[in-house]
Each structure stands twice: as structure tokens, then as C-alpha cells.
PDB file of C-alpha atoms in Angstrom:
ATOM      1  CA  MET C1326       5.800   5.480  17.745  1.00  0.00           C
ATOM      2  CA  LYS C1327       7.580   5.840  14.399  1.00  0.00           C
ATOM      3  CA  PHE C1328       6.373   9.204  13.148  1.00  0.00           C
ATOM      4  CA  GLY C1329       9.224   9.111  10.647  1.00  0.00           C
ATOM      5  CA  ILE C1330       7.761   6.087   8.808  1.00  0.00           C
ATOM      6  CA  ALA C1331       4.294   7.632   8.771  1.00  0.00           C
ATOM      7  CA  ALA C1332       5.679  10.932   7.459  1.00  0.00           C
ATOM      8  CA  LEU C1333       7.698   9.185   4.763  1.00  0.00           C
ATOM      9  CA  ILE C1334       4.784   7.056   3.636  1.00  0.00           C
ATOM     10  CA  GLY C1335       2.303   9.928   3.810  1.00  0.00           C
ATOM     11  CA  GLY C1336       4.559  12.026   1.608  1.00  0.00           C
ATOM     12  CA  ILE C1337       4.964   9.206  -0.902  1.00  0.00           C
ATOM     13  CA  LEU C1338       1.319   8.214  -1.097  1.00  0.00           C
ATOM     14  CA  LEU C1339      -0.018  11.760  -1.068  1.00  0.00           C
ATOM     15  CA  PRO C1340       2.777  13.645  -2.853  1.00  0.00           C
ATOM     16  CA  ALA C1341       0.617  16.645  -3.711  1.00  0.00           C
ATOM     17  CA  VAL C1342       0.148  17.333  -0.020  1.00  0.00           C
ATOM     18  CA  SER C1343       2.921  18.044   2.428  1.00  0.00           C
ATOM     19  CA  PHE C1344       2.538  15.539   5.268  1.00  0.00           C
ATOM     20  CA  ALA C1345       3.884  17.978   7.827  1.00  0.00           C
ATOM     21  CA  GLN C1346       1.237  20.525   6.843  1.00  0.00           C
ATOM     22  CA  ASP C1347      -1.680  18.133   6.308  1.00  0.00           C
ATOM     23  CA  MET C1348      -2.891  17.135   9.742  1.00  0.00           C
ATOM     24  CA  SER C1349      -5.713  15.253   8.018  1.00  0.00           C
ATOM     25  CA  ILE C1350      -3.442  12.242   7.491  1.00  0.00           C
ATOM     26  CA  ILE C1351      -4.024  10.033  10.497  1.00  0.00           C
ATOM     27  CA  THR C1352      -1.787   7.145  11.497  1.00  0.00           C
ATOM     28  CA  ASP C1353      -3.961   4.179  12.467  1.00  0.00           C
ATOM     29  CA  VAL C1354      -1.418   1.423  13.088  1.00  0.00           C
ATOM     30  CA  GLU C1355       2.359   1.111  13.117  1.00  0.00           C
ATOM     31  CA  SER C1356       3.723  -2.395  13.466  1.00  0.00           C
ATOM     32  CA  GLY C1357       7.259  -3.438  12.660  1.00  0.00           C
ATOM     33  CA  ASN C1358       8.224  -1.657   9.460  1.00  0.00           C
ATOM     34  CA  TRP C1359       4.592  -1.282   8.351  1.00  0.00           C
ATOM     35  CA  VAL C1360       2.087   1.513   8.776  1.00  0.00           C
ATOM     36  CA  ALA C1361      -1.616   2.021   8.003  1.00  0.00           C
ATOM     37  CA  LEU C1362      -2.968   5.534   7.624  1.00  0.00           C
ATOM     38  CA  HIS C1363      -6.041   7.265   6.351  1.00  0.00           C
ATOM     39  CA  HIS C1364      -6.785  10.705   5.022  1.00  0.00           C
ATOM     40  CA  SER C1365      -9.733  12.739   6.245  1.00  0.00           C
ATOM     41  CA  PRO C1366     -10.600  15.953   4.391  1.00  0.00           C
ATOM     42  CA  ASP C1367     -12.798  17.163   7.252  1.00  0.00           C
ATOM     43  CA  GLN C1368     -10.886  16.642  10.511  1.00  0.00           C
ATOM     44  CA  GLY C1369     -11.894  13.006  10.950  1.00  0.00           C
ATOM     45  CA  VAL C1370     -15.583  13.100  10.053  1.00  0.00           C
ATOM     46  CA  ARG C1371     -15.089  10.932   6.958  1.00  0.00           C
ATOM     47  CA  THR C1372     -12.273   9.074   5.265  1.00  0.00           C
ATOM     48  CA  ASP C1373     -11.487   9.594   1.597  1.00  0.00           C
ATOM     49  CA  ILE C1374      -8.241   7.573   1.295  1.00  0.00           C
ATOM     50  CA  CYS C1375      -7.000   4.389   3.010  1.00  0.00           C
ATOM     51  CA  LEU C1376      -3.273   3.612   2.961  1.00  0.00           C
ATOM     52  CA  ALA C1377      -0.854   0.874   4.050  1.00  0.00           C
ATOM     53  CA  ALA C1378       2.849   0.591   3.335  1.00  0.00           C
ATOM     54  CA  SER C1379       6.196  -0.860   4.243  1.00  0.00           C
ATOM     55  CA  GLY C1380       8.618   1.728   5.565  1.00  0.00           C
ATOM     56  CA  ASP C1381      11.161   0.870   2.863  1.00  0.00           C
ATOM     57  CA  GLU C1382       8.686   1.869   0.117  1.00  0.00           C
ATOM     58  CA  GLY C1383       8.733  -1.717  -1.196  1.00  0.00           C
ATOM     59  CA  LEU C1384       4.970  -2.078  -1.181  1.00  0.00           C
ATOM     60  CA  LEU C1385       2.373   0.618  -0.781  1.00  0.00           C
ATOM     61  CA  PHE C1386      -1.393   0.185  -1.017  1.00  0.00           C
ATOM     62  CA  ARG C1387      -3.860   3.003  -1.629  1.00  0.00           C
ATOM     63  CA  ALA C1388      -7.643   2.930  -1.891  1.00  0.00           C
ATOM     64  CA  ASP C1389     -10.309   5.549  -2.409  1.00  0.00           C
ATOM     65  CA  ALA C1390     -13.881   5.590  -3.674  1.00  0.00           C
ATOM     66  CA  HIS C1391     -12.712   5.348  -7.296  1.00  0.00           C
ATOM     67  CA  GLN C1392      -9.712   3.010  -7.399  1.00  0.00           C
ATOM     68  CA  LEU C1393      -7.303   0.623  -5.729  1.00  0.00           C
ATOM     69  CA  GLU C1394      -3.574   1.058  -6.329  1.00  0.00           C
ATOM     70  CA  ILE C1395      -0.364  -0.798  -5.671  1.00  0.00           C
ATOM     71  CA  ARG C1396       2.742   1.341  -5.573  1.00  0.00           C
ATOM     72  CA  THR C1397       6.402   0.527  -5.166  1.00  0.00           C
ATOM     73  CA  GLY C1398       9.294   2.910  -4.895  1.00  0.00           C
ATOM     74  CA  ASN C1399      12.976   3.321  -4.437  1.00  0.00           C
ATOM     75  CA  PRO C1400      14.651   6.735  -3.971  1.00  0.00           C
ATOM     76  CA  GLN C1401      17.649   5.429  -5.949  1.00  0.00           C
ATOM     77  CA  TRP C1402      15.623   4.842  -9.115  1.00  0.00           C
ATOM     78  CA  SER C1403      15.717   7.325 -11.960  1.00  0.00           C
ATOM     79  CA  MET C1404      12.784   6.825 -14.319  1.00  0.00           C
ATOM     80  CA  THR C1405      10.936   8.984 -16.783  1.00  0.00           C
ATOM     81  CA  VAL C1406       7.306   9.734 -15.905  1.00  0.00           C
ATOM     82  CA  GLY C1407       5.146   7.382 -17.946  1.00  0.00           C
ATOM     83  CA  GLN C1408       7.824   4.717 -18.336  1.00  0.00           C
ATOM     84  CA  GLN C1409       6.182   1.268 -18.250  1.00  0.00           C
ATOM     85  CA  GLY C1410       7.236  -2.189 -17.202  1.00  0.00           C
ATOM     86  CA  GLU C1411       6.211  -5.293 -15.318  1.00  0.00           C
ATOM     87  CA  MET C1412       6.460  -6.160 -11.642  1.00  0.00           C
ATOM     88  CA  THR C1413       5.918  -9.788 -10.670  1.00  0.00           C
ATOM     89  CA  VAL C1414       4.922 -10.431  -7.066  1.00  0.00           C
ATOM     90  CA  ASN C1415       5.821 -13.847  -5.641  1.00  0.00           C
ATOM     91  CA  ILE C1416       4.628 -15.082  -2.247  1.00  0.00           C
ATOM     92  CA  GLY C1417       4.817 -18.845  -1.779  1.00  0.00           C
ATOM     93  CA  ALA C1418       2.494 -20.371  -4.422  1.00  0.00           C
ATOM     94  CA  TYR C1419       1.074 -16.944  -5.318  1.00  0.00           C
ATOM     95  CA  SER C1420       2.513 -15.206  -8.374  1.00  0.00           C
ATOM     96  CA  HIS C1421       1.002 -12.280 -10.260  1.00  0.00           C
ATOM     97  CA  THR C1422       2.456  -9.869 -12.789  1.00  0.00           C
ATOM     98  CA  PHE C1423       1.258  -6.269 -12.675  1.00  0.00           C
ATOM     99  CA  GLN C1424       1.757  -3.706 -15.428  1.00  0.00           C
ATOM    100  CA  MET C1425       3.406  -0.713 -13.757  1.00  0.00           C
ATOM    101  CA  ILE C1426       3.833   2.904 -14.836  1.00  0.00           C
ATOM    102  CA  ALA C1427       6.268   5.469 -13.448  1.00  0.00           C
ATOM    103  CA  GLU C1428       4.451   8.206 -11.533  1.00  0.00           C
ATOM    104  CA  GLY C1429       7.728   9.981 -10.888  1.00  0.00           C
ATOM    105  CA  ALA C1430      11.446   9.347 -10.953  1.00  0.00           C
ATOM    106  CA  SER C1431      11.299   6.847  -8.086  1.00  0.00           C
ATOM    107  CA  MET C1432       7.703   5.559  -7.909  1.00  0.00           C
ATOM    108  CA  LEU C1433       5.837   2.905  -9.921  1.00  0.00           C
ATOM    109  CA  THR C1434       2.075   2.423  -9.667  1.00  0.00           C
ATOM    110  CA  THR C1435      -0.732   0.304 -11.067  1.00  0.00           C
ATOM    111  CA  LEU C1436      -4.481   0.252 -10.717  1.00  0.00           C
ATOM    112  CA  VAL C1437      -5.868  -3.100  -9.573  1.00  0.00           C
ATOM    113  CA  GLN C1438      -9.236  -4.784  -9.448  1.00  0.00           C
ATOM    114  CA  PRO C1439     -10.652  -5.674  -6.014  1.00  0.00           C
ATOM    115  CA  GLU C1440     -10.271  -9.428  -6.627  1.00  0.00           C
ATOM    116  CA  ASP C1441      -6.578  -8.971  -7.508  1.00  0.00           C
ATOM    117  CA  MET C1442      -5.984  -6.864  -4.366  1.00  0.00           C
ATOM    118  CA  LYS C1443      -7.817  -9.453  -2.253  1.00  0.00           C
ATOM    119  CA  ALA C1444      -5.743 -12.312  -3.691  1.00  0.00           C
ATOM    120  CA  LEU C1445      -2.503 -10.415  -3.003  1.00  0.00           C
ATOM    121  CA  LEU C1446      -3.497  -9.503   0.560  1.00  0.00           C
ATOM    122  CA  ASP C1447      -4.660 -13.086   1.204  1.00  0.00           C
ATOM    123  CA  ALA C1448      -1.279 -14.394   0.039  1.00  0.00           C
ATOM    124  CA  MET C1449       0.491 -11.923   2.329  1.00  0.00           C
ATOM    125  CA  ASP C1450      -1.556 -13.007   5.382  1.00  0.00           C
ATOM    126  CA  ASN C1451       0.632 -15.961   6.316  1.00  0.00           C
ATOM    127  CA  ALA C1452       3.908 -15.160   4.608  1.00  0.00           C
ATOM    128  CA  GLY C1453       7.155 -13.778   5.962  1.00  0.00           C
ATOM    129  CA  GLN C1454       8.264 -11.925   2.850  1.00  0.00           C
ATOM    130  CA  VAL C1455       7.307 -10.844  -0.652  1.00  0.00           C
ATOM    131  CA  THR C1456       9.640 -11.086  -3.631  1.00  0.00           C
ATOM    132  CA  LEU C1457       9.199  -8.377  -6.251  1.00  0.00           C
ATOM    133  CA  LYS C1458      10.775  -8.813  -9.676  1.00  0.00           C
ATOM    134  CA  TYR C1459      10.900  -5.735 -11.878  1.00  0.00           C
ATOM    135  CA  GLY C1460      11.203  -6.779 -15.520  1.00  0.00           C
ATOM    136  CA  GLN C1461      14.146  -9.096 -16.027  1.00  0.00           C
ATOM    137  CA  LYS C1462      16.655  -6.909 -14.243  1.00  0.00           C
ATOM    138  CA  THR C1463      15.864  -6.200 -10.588  1.00  0.00           C
ATOM    139  CA  THR C1464      14.635  -8.347  -7.698  1.00  0.00           C
ATOM    140  CA  ARG C1465      13.716  -7.031  -4.271  1.00  0.00           C
ATOM    141  CA  VAL C1466      12.577  -8.762  -1.090  1.00  0.00           C
ATOM    142  CA  VAL C1467      10.129  -6.952   1.203  1.00  0.00           C
ATOM    143  CA  SER C1468       9.752  -8.200   4.753  1.00  0.00           C
ATOM    144  CA  LEU C1469       6.218  -8.752   6.020  1.00  0.00           C
ATOM    145  CA  ALA C1470       7.276  -8.675   9.677  1.00  0.00           C
ATOM    146  CA  GLY C1471       4.658  -6.578  11.430  1.00  0.00           C
ATOM    147  CA  SER C1472       2.469  -6.263   8.335  1.00  0.00           C
ATOM    148  CA  THR C1473      -0.572  -8.149   9.655  1.00  0.00           C
ATOM    149  CA  LYS C1474      -1.870  -5.323  11.845  1.00  0.00           C
ATOM    150  CA  ALA C1475      -1.306  -2.666   9.182  1.00  0.00           C
ATOM    151  CA  LEU C1476      -2.874  -4.733   6.400  1.00  0.00           C
ATOM    152  CA  ASN C1477      -5.821  -5.702   8.630  1.00  0.00           C
ATOM    153  CA  GLN C1478      -6.389  -2.006   9.313  1.00  0.00           C
ATOM    154  CA  PHE C1479      -6.137  -1.225   5.591  1.00  0.00           C
ATOM    155  CA  ARG C1480      -8.734  -3.899   4.732  1.00  0.00           C
ATOM    156  CA  SER C1481     -11.001  -2.658   7.488  1.00  0.00           C
ATOM    157  CA  CYS C1482     -10.677   0.952   6.295  1.00  0.00           C
ATOM    158  CA  VAL C1483     -11.426  -0.013   2.679  1.00  0.00           C
ATOM    159  CA  GLU C1484     -14.463  -2.074   3.694  1.00  0.00           C
ATOM    160  CA  SER C1485     -15.924   0.323   6.255  1.00  0.00           C
ATOM    161  CA  ASN C1486     -15.763   3.214   3.799  1.00  0.00           C
ATOM    162  CA  GLY C1487     -17.396   1.200   1.016  1.00  0.00           C
ATOM    163  CA  PHE C1488     -14.458   1.570  -1.383  1.00  0.00           C
ATOM    164  CA  ALA C1489     -14.187  -2.119  -2.400  1.00  0.00           C
ATOM    165  CA  ASP C1490     -14.348  -5.687  -1.166  1.00  0.00           C
ATOM    166  CA  VAL C1491     -10.749  -6.720  -0.551  1.00  0.00           C
ATOM    167  CA  GLY C1492     -11.604  -9.489   1.905  1.00  0.00           C
ATOM    168  CA  LYS C1493     -11.733  -9.720   5.626  1.00  0.00           C
ATOM    169  CA  ALA C1494      -8.769  -9.021   7.842  1.00  0.00           C
ATOM    170  CA  ALA C1495      -6.582 -11.996   8.688  1.00  0.00           C
ATOM    171  CA  GLY C1496      -6.462 -13.567  12.112  1.00  0.00           C
ATOM    172  CA  SER C1497      -7.638 -12.141  15.359  1.00  0.00           C
ATOM    173  CA  ASN C1498      -7.930  -8.417  15.792  1.00  0.00           C
ATOM    174  CA  ALA C1499      -7.480  -8.887  19.544  1.00  0.00           C
ATOM    175  CA  SER C1500     -11.178  -8.405  20.147  1.00  0.00           C
ATOM    176  CA  PRO C1501     -12.310  -9.000  23.710  1.00  0.00           C
ATOM    177  CA  PHE C1502     -15.533 -10.629  22.385  1.00  0.00           C
TER     178      PHE C1502
END
């Protein structure tokens, strides 16, 4: 499939680990411009990180046993680590402002509560795009084409590993039962 998207996202979400060297990052689903991955520290016996992201770095979700994160990036940004600002996410009637902090020159992140992650994922379930507004200056549109499978996999990974309750996956998972 699109190993390039998985490699890009793996490197962004796990920057301390080189994706090419860490064969413990496993691609679960690639659909459209979206990918879901997980990290296994012991060759697939257990999962310690669940990930989902758009290939353009617009939205990235990360979960582990201790926290849920939303990340957003742009290689053209030039920020100082620790710089803070707001990102407002708009999807139809859903609107939520998150306080973001620069993790690096081109990546913003925030920790979120399970209910906030669930509300965001629920809003994304039936939408075609997400509008992100950074402060008063920058607006970005992220396509959700192909996101359903990746986000369903992310929710399933988070739930099955006991990290948090972020709601059930949307729609049919193509189960034969």
C-alpha cells in the first residue's frame, strides 16, 4: 500500500524512534490519505501506542496507557518549542478549541480527555472534512476521505488495550456476522 504515508506518520508520531529502524511500528489500516498504526515493544505481543493520522499531518491522534493526544503539523512552520496557542476544530455543528503547545518547529500537540476525544471522533464519523483554525491567523482544511477505516481501527486499538473509552467505531466494520 502506501508505505510512504506510514513511514511519514510513524516518524512524526514517534520522533524519538527512526521508523525505518523500528520494525515494532505496525501499519493496521491505510485508507485514502489516512493511516492507523500501533507500536509494539515486544514484536507484536502487546501494544503500547495506538496511532491514526492524515497523510498531510493535518490531524494526528496518539493514545497510550497514560494519555490521549491530538497533534497537528506542517513542515513549513517555524515555531519555538513551548510556544502556545489555540486550535479550533470545526466539523458541521461541532466546534472545540484546544490549547496547543509546540513540540518542535513544525508540530503542535495537546493532551485531551477521553470525552473530548470521543466527541471529536464522533463528529468526524459522518463528515467530509475538518476545518482547523490556528489562532486568528491560519485556517486549514483536512479531508476525511478514507478516514473511517483508520479512525475505527484507532478506536478499536484504544479500547482493546484499555487505554481509554473513546467510543465505538462508526458504521460497519465489514463483519461477516
